[in-house]
């Protein structure tokens, strides 16, 4: 399947499936987050205003993280061709960078409007997983983010031009008989499962959950999922000569932060320099008066 849907005649301007699918994923994630914000008593329309800040920040962060990840893994392409860093149509985005920088953009919006950031963290946790899952079919179209060869019945073929590592030898690994792990599909399934778990917890224990607990759960589940998926990702830059990718290190840190976050939040452990914070969301006056009506 051609990654390009169409190109405007006489120009280099093209519409890619990846961009279209990403836009759909962002919109669907926004709808889920809007519902989550309303469930917590805040005005759901804030989500769409927040995305105006979060999406541009997220795209920049996703690109910078991808480039940094490549350079740390020993890649020289962006060192030798620094202008290619801003060549977004070339491809190359990383989810962690999108989340980190997107959160910075969201925080700016929240602070400017005097809103409770914890509401948006909890509402966005399952939304991030769903949006990320919905974008993964684009990886199939681009023939990227696949794993090692496999004999499993759901393995996929990869064209020679998109092969990496030792599997570029088409005599040893013929197109017709060589199949690869669809790693993007594994991640998609995990993300839907994790989103379902977070949504169930948020609804089932709504009155008992403390603010930002759902987001802490996202840190843990996203980290676990990435730790598992990375075993099937030979394309990821490694730390030196080890089998540990930089993404696995970040995922491990996320799990630890999420667990400690919950332990502090529910005062299972107490640290003098980290406080659990208020047990209730701080709803903006406008939303509060609207609820009262």
Coordinates of C-alpha atoms in Angstrom, one line a residue:
X1 CA 0.0 0.0 0.0
X2 CA 1.4 3.4 -1.0
X3 CA 2.1 5.6 2.1
X4 CA 1.1 8.6 0.0
X5 CA -2.6 9.1 -0.7
X6 CA -2.1 11.7 -3.4
X7 CA 0.2 14.5 -4.5
X8 CA -0.9 17.9 -5.8
X9 CA 0.1 17.9 -9.5
X10 CA 3.1 20.2 -10.2
X11 CA 4.1 20.3 -6.5
X12 CA 5.9 18.2 -3.9
X13 CA 3.0 18.6 -1.5
X14 CA 1.5 15.2 -0.6
X15 CA -1.0 13.8 1.8
X16 CA 0.3 10.8 3.6
X17 CA -1.7 8.1 5.3
X18 CA 0.4 8.6 8.4
X19 CA -0.6 12.2 8.8
X20 CA -4.2 11.5 8.1
X21 CA -4.4 8.6 10.6
X22 CA -2.5 10.7 13.2
X23 CA -5.1 13.4 12.8
X24 CA -7.9 10.9 13.4
X25 CA -6.0 9.5 16.4
X26 CA -5.6 13.0 17.9
X27 CA -9.3 13.8 17.4
X28 CA -10.4 10.5 19.0
X29 CA -8.1 11.0 21.9
X30 CA -9.5 14.5 22.3
X31 CA -13.1 13.1 22.5
X32 CA -12.1 10.5 25.1
X33 CA -10.2 13.2 27.1
X34 CA -13.2 15.6 26.8
X35 CA -15.5 12.9 28.3
X36 CA -12.9 12.3 31.1
X37 CA -12.8 16.0 31.9
X38 CA -16.6 16.2 32.1
X39 CA -16.7 13.1 34.3
X40 CA -14.5 15.0 36.8
X41 CA -16.8 18.1 36.8
X42 CA -14.7 20.4 34.6
X43 CA -15.7 22.0 31.3
X44 CA -14.8 19.5 28.6
X45 CA -14.4 22.2 26.0
X46 CA -11.1 23.1 27.6
X47 CA -9.6 20.0 26.0
X48 CA -9.8 21.4 22.5
X49 CA -8.3 24.7 23.6
X50 CA -5.6 22.7 25.4
X51 CA -4.8 20.8 22.2
X52 CA -4.0 24.0 20.4
X53 CA -1.0 24.2 22.7
X54 CA -0.2 20.6 23.2
X55 CA -0.2 19.3 19.6
X56 CA 2.4 21.7 18.2
X57 CA 4.6 21.2 21.3
X58 CA 4.1 17.5 20.9
X59 CA 5.1 17.4 17.3
X60 CA 8.3 19.3 18.0
X61 CA 9.1 17.1 21.0
X62 CA 8.4 13.9 19.1
X63 CA 10.8 14.9 16.4
X64 CA 13.6 16.1 18.8
X65 CA 13.3 12.9 20.8
X66 CA 13.5 10.7 17.7
X67 CA 16.6 12.6 16.5
X68 CA 18.3 12.5 20.0
X69 CA 17.5 8.7 20.2
X70 CA 19.1 8.1 16.8
X71 CA 22.2 10.1 17.7
X72 CA 22.6 8.4 21.1
X73 CA 22.4 5.1 19.3
X74 CA 25.4 6.1 17.2
X75 CA 23.6 7.4 14.2
X76 CA 25.4 10.1 12.2
X77 CA 22.7 11.1 9.7
X78 CA 21.4 14.1 11.7
X79 CA 24.8 15.1 12.8
X80 CA 26.0 15.3 9.2
X81 CA 22.7 16.7 7.9
X82 CA 21.3 18.9 10.6
X83 CA 18.8 20.6 8.3
X84 CA 17.0 17.2 8.0
X85 CA 16.0 17.5 11.6
X86 CA 13.2 19.8 10.5
X87 CA 12.2 17.6 7.5
X88 CA 9.1 16.2 9.1
X89 CA 7.7 14.6 5.9
X90 CA 10.7 12.4 5.9
X91 CA 9.3 10.7 9.0
X92 CA 10.7 9.9 12.4
X93 CA 8.7 10.8 15.5
X94 CA 8.8 9.3 19.0
X95 CA 5.8 9.0 21.3
X96 CA 7.7 9.8 24.5
X97 CA 8.9 13.1 23.1
X98 CA 5.3 13.9 22.0
X99 CA 4.0 13.2 25.5
X100 CA 6.7 15.2 27.3
X101 CA 6.6 18.3 25.2
X102 CA 2.8 18.0 24.7
X103 CA 2.5 18.0 28.5
X104 CA 4.6 21.2 28.7
X105 CA 2.3 22.9 26.2
X106 CA -0.8 21.7 28.1
X107 CA 0.7 22.9 31.4
X108 CA 1.2 26.4 29.9
X109 CA -2.5 26.5 28.9
X110 CA -3.7 25.2 32.3
X111 CA -1.6 27.7 34.2
X112 CA -2.8 30.6 32.0
X113 CA -6.4 29.6 32.7
X114 CA -5.9 28.7 36.4
X115 CA -7.2 25.2 35.9
X116 CA -6.3 22.0 37.9
X117 CA -3.7 20.2 35.8
X118 CA -4.5 16.9 37.6
X119 CA -7.9 16.8 36.0
X120 CA -6.3 16.8 32.5
X121 CA -3.6 14.3 33.5
X122 CA -6.2 11.8 34.6
X123 CA -8.6 12.5 31.7
X124 CA -5.8 12.2 29.1
X125 CA -4.3 8.9 30.4
X126 CA -6.6 6.5 28.6
X127 CA -7.0 9.0 25.8
X128 CA -3.2 8.8 25.1
X129 CA -3.3 5.1 24.9
X130 CA -6.3 5.0 22.6
X131 CA -4.9 7.7 20.3
X132 CA -1.6 5.9 20.2
X133 CA -3.3 2.7 19.3
X134 CA -5.3 4.2 16.5
X135 CA -2.2 5.6 14.9
X136 CA -0.4 2.2 14.8
X137 CA -2.0 1.0 11.5
X138 CA 0.0 3.8 9.8
X139 CA 3.2 1.8 10.8
X140 CA 1.8 -1.1 8.8
X141 CA 1.3 1.1 5.8
X142 CA 4.8 2.5 6.1
X143 CA 6.3 -0.9 6.8
X144 CA 8.1 0.2 10.0
X145 CA 8.3 -0.7 13.7
X146 CA 8.3 -4.4 13.0
X147 CA 10.2 -7.1 14.8
X148 CA 12.4 -10.1 14.0
X149 CA 11.5 -12.8 11.6
X150 CA 8.8 -15.2 12.9
X151 CA 7.0 -18.4 11.9
X152 CA 3.8 -17.3 13.7
X153 CA 0.7 -17.2 11.5
X154 CA 0.3 -13.5 12.0
X155 CA 3.7 -12.5 10.7
X156 CA 3.9 -9.9 8.0
X157 CA 6.0 -9.5 4.8
X158 CA 8.4 -6.5 4.5
X159 CA 9.6 -5.1 1.2
X160 CA 13.4 -5.1 0.6
X161 CA 13.6 -1.3 0.7
X162 CA 12.1 -1.2 4.2
X163 CA 14.3 -4.1 5.6
X164 CA 16.7 -3.4 8.5
X165 CA 19.8 -5.3 9.8
X166 CA 20.7 -8.7 8.5
X167 CA 17.3 -9.2 6.9
X168 CA 18.2 -7.0 4.0
X169 CA 19.8 -10.1 2.3
X170 CA 16.9 -11.1 0.1
X171 CA 18.6 -14.3 -0.9
X172 CA 18.8 -15.5 2.7
X173 CA 15.5 -14.0 3.6
X174 CA 13.2 -14.1 0.5
X175 CA 10.2 -11.8 0.5
X176 CA 7.8 -14.7 -0.3
X177 CA 8.7 -16.9 2.7
X178 CA 10.1 -14.4 5.3
X179 CA 7.6 -13.0 7.8
X180 CA 8.2 -10.5 10.7
X181 CA 6.6 -9.8 14.0
X182 CA 4.0 -7.0 13.6
X183 CA 5.3 -5.2 16.7
X184 CA 3.1 -2.2 16.0
X185 CA 0.1 -4.5 16.3
X186 CA 1.3 -5.8 19.6
X187 CA 1.6 -2.3 20.9
X188 CA -1.9 -1.4 19.6
X189 CA -3.5 -4.4 21.4
X190 CA -1.7 -3.6 24.6
X191 CA -2.7 0.1 24.5
X192 CA -6.4 -0.8 24.0
X193 CA -6.2 -3.2 26.9
X194 CA -4.4 -0.7 29.1
X195 CA -6.9 2.0 28.2
X196 CA -9.7 -0.3 29.1
X197 CA -8.2 -1.1 32.5
X198 CA -7.7 2.6 33.3
X199 CA -11.3 3.5 32.2
X200 CA -12.7 0.7 34.2
X201 CA -10.8 1.8 37.3
X202 CA -11.8 5.4 36.8
X203 CA -15.5 4.4 36.6
X204 CA -15.6 1.6 39.2
X205 CA -13.6 3.5 41.9
X206 CA -14.5 7.0 40.9
X207 CA -15.3 8.1 44.5
X208 CA -12.2 6.5 46.0
X209 CA -9.6 7.5 43.5
X210 CA -7.3 10.4 44.4
X211 CA -6.4 13.1 41.8
X212 CA -3.6 12.0 39.4
X213 CA -3.9 8.3 40.4
X214 CA -5.1 7.4 36.9
X215 CA -2.2 9.1 35.3
X216 CA 0.2 7.3 37.6
X217 CA -1.5 4.1 36.4
X218 CA -0.8 5.2 32.8
X219 CA 2.9 5.6 33.7
X220 CA 3.0 2.0 35.0
X221 CA 1.0 0.4 32.2
X222 CA 2.7 2.4 29.4
X223 CA 6.1 1.5 30.9
X224 CA 5.2 -2.2 31.2
X225 CA 3.9 -2.4 27.6
X226 CA 7.0 -0.7 26.2
X227 CA 9.3 -3.0 28.2
X228 CA 7.6 -6.0 26.6
X229 CA 7.4 -4.5 23.1
X230 CA 11.0 -3.5 23.1
X231 CA 12.0 -7.2 23.1
X232 CA 10.6 -7.4 19.6
X233 CA 12.1 -4.1 18.3
X234 CA 15.6 -4.6 16.8
X235 CA 15.5 -1.2 15.2
X236 CA 15.8 0.7 18.5
X237 CA 19.2 2.3 19.5
X238 CA 20.9 0.4 22.3
X239 CA 23.0 1.5 25.2
X240 CA 26.5 0.7 24.2
X241 CA 27.0 -3.0 23.4
X242 CA 24.1 -4.0 25.7
X243 CA 20.7 -5.3 24.6
X244 CA 19.0 -2.4 26.5
X245 CA 17.4 0.3 24.4
X246 CA 17.1 3.8 25.5
X247 CA 13.3 3.5 25.3
X248 CA 13.4 0.6 27.8
X249 CA 15.4 2.7 30.2
X250 CA 12.7 5.4 30.0
X251 CA 10.0 2.8 30.3
X252 CA 11.6 1.5 33.5
X253 CA 11.8 4.9 34.9
X254 CA 8.1 5.5 34.2
X255 CA 7.2 2.3 36.0
X256 CA 9.2 3.3 39.1
X257 CA 7.8 6.9 39.1
X258 CA 4.2 5.6 38.7
X259 CA 4.6 3.1 41.6
X260 CA 6.2 5.7 43.9
X261 CA 3.6 8.3 42.8
X262 CA 0.7 6.0 44.0
X263 CA 2.5 5.0 47.2
X264 CA 2.9 8.7 48.1
X265 CA -0.6 9.6 46.9
X266 CA -2.2 7.0 49.2
X267 CA 0.3 7.7 52.0
X268 CA 1.6 4.2 52.0
X269 CA 5.0 5.8 52.2
X270 CA 5.8 9.3 53.4
X271 CA 8.6 11.5 52.2
X272 CA 9.2 14.9 53.7
X273 CA 10.0 16.5 50.3
X274 CA 7.0 15.0 48.4
X275 CA 3.5 15.6 49.5
X276 CA 0.4 13.7 48.4
X277 CA -1.5 16.9 47.6
X278 CA -5.3 17.7 48.0
X279 CA -7.7 14.7 47.8
X280 CA -10.1 16.6 45.5
X281 CA -9.9 18.2 42.1
X282 CA -10.1 22.0 42.1
X283 CA -12.9 22.8 39.7
X284 CA -12.9 26.2 38.0
X285 CA -15.7 28.6 39.3
X286 CA -17.3 28.8 35.8
X287 CA -17.6 25.0 35.6
X288 CA -18.7 24.7 39.2
X289 CA -21.6 27.2 38.7
X290 CA -22.6 25.4 35.5
X291 CA -22.8 22.1 37.4
X292 CA -25.0 23.8 40.0
X293 CA -27.4 25.0 37.4

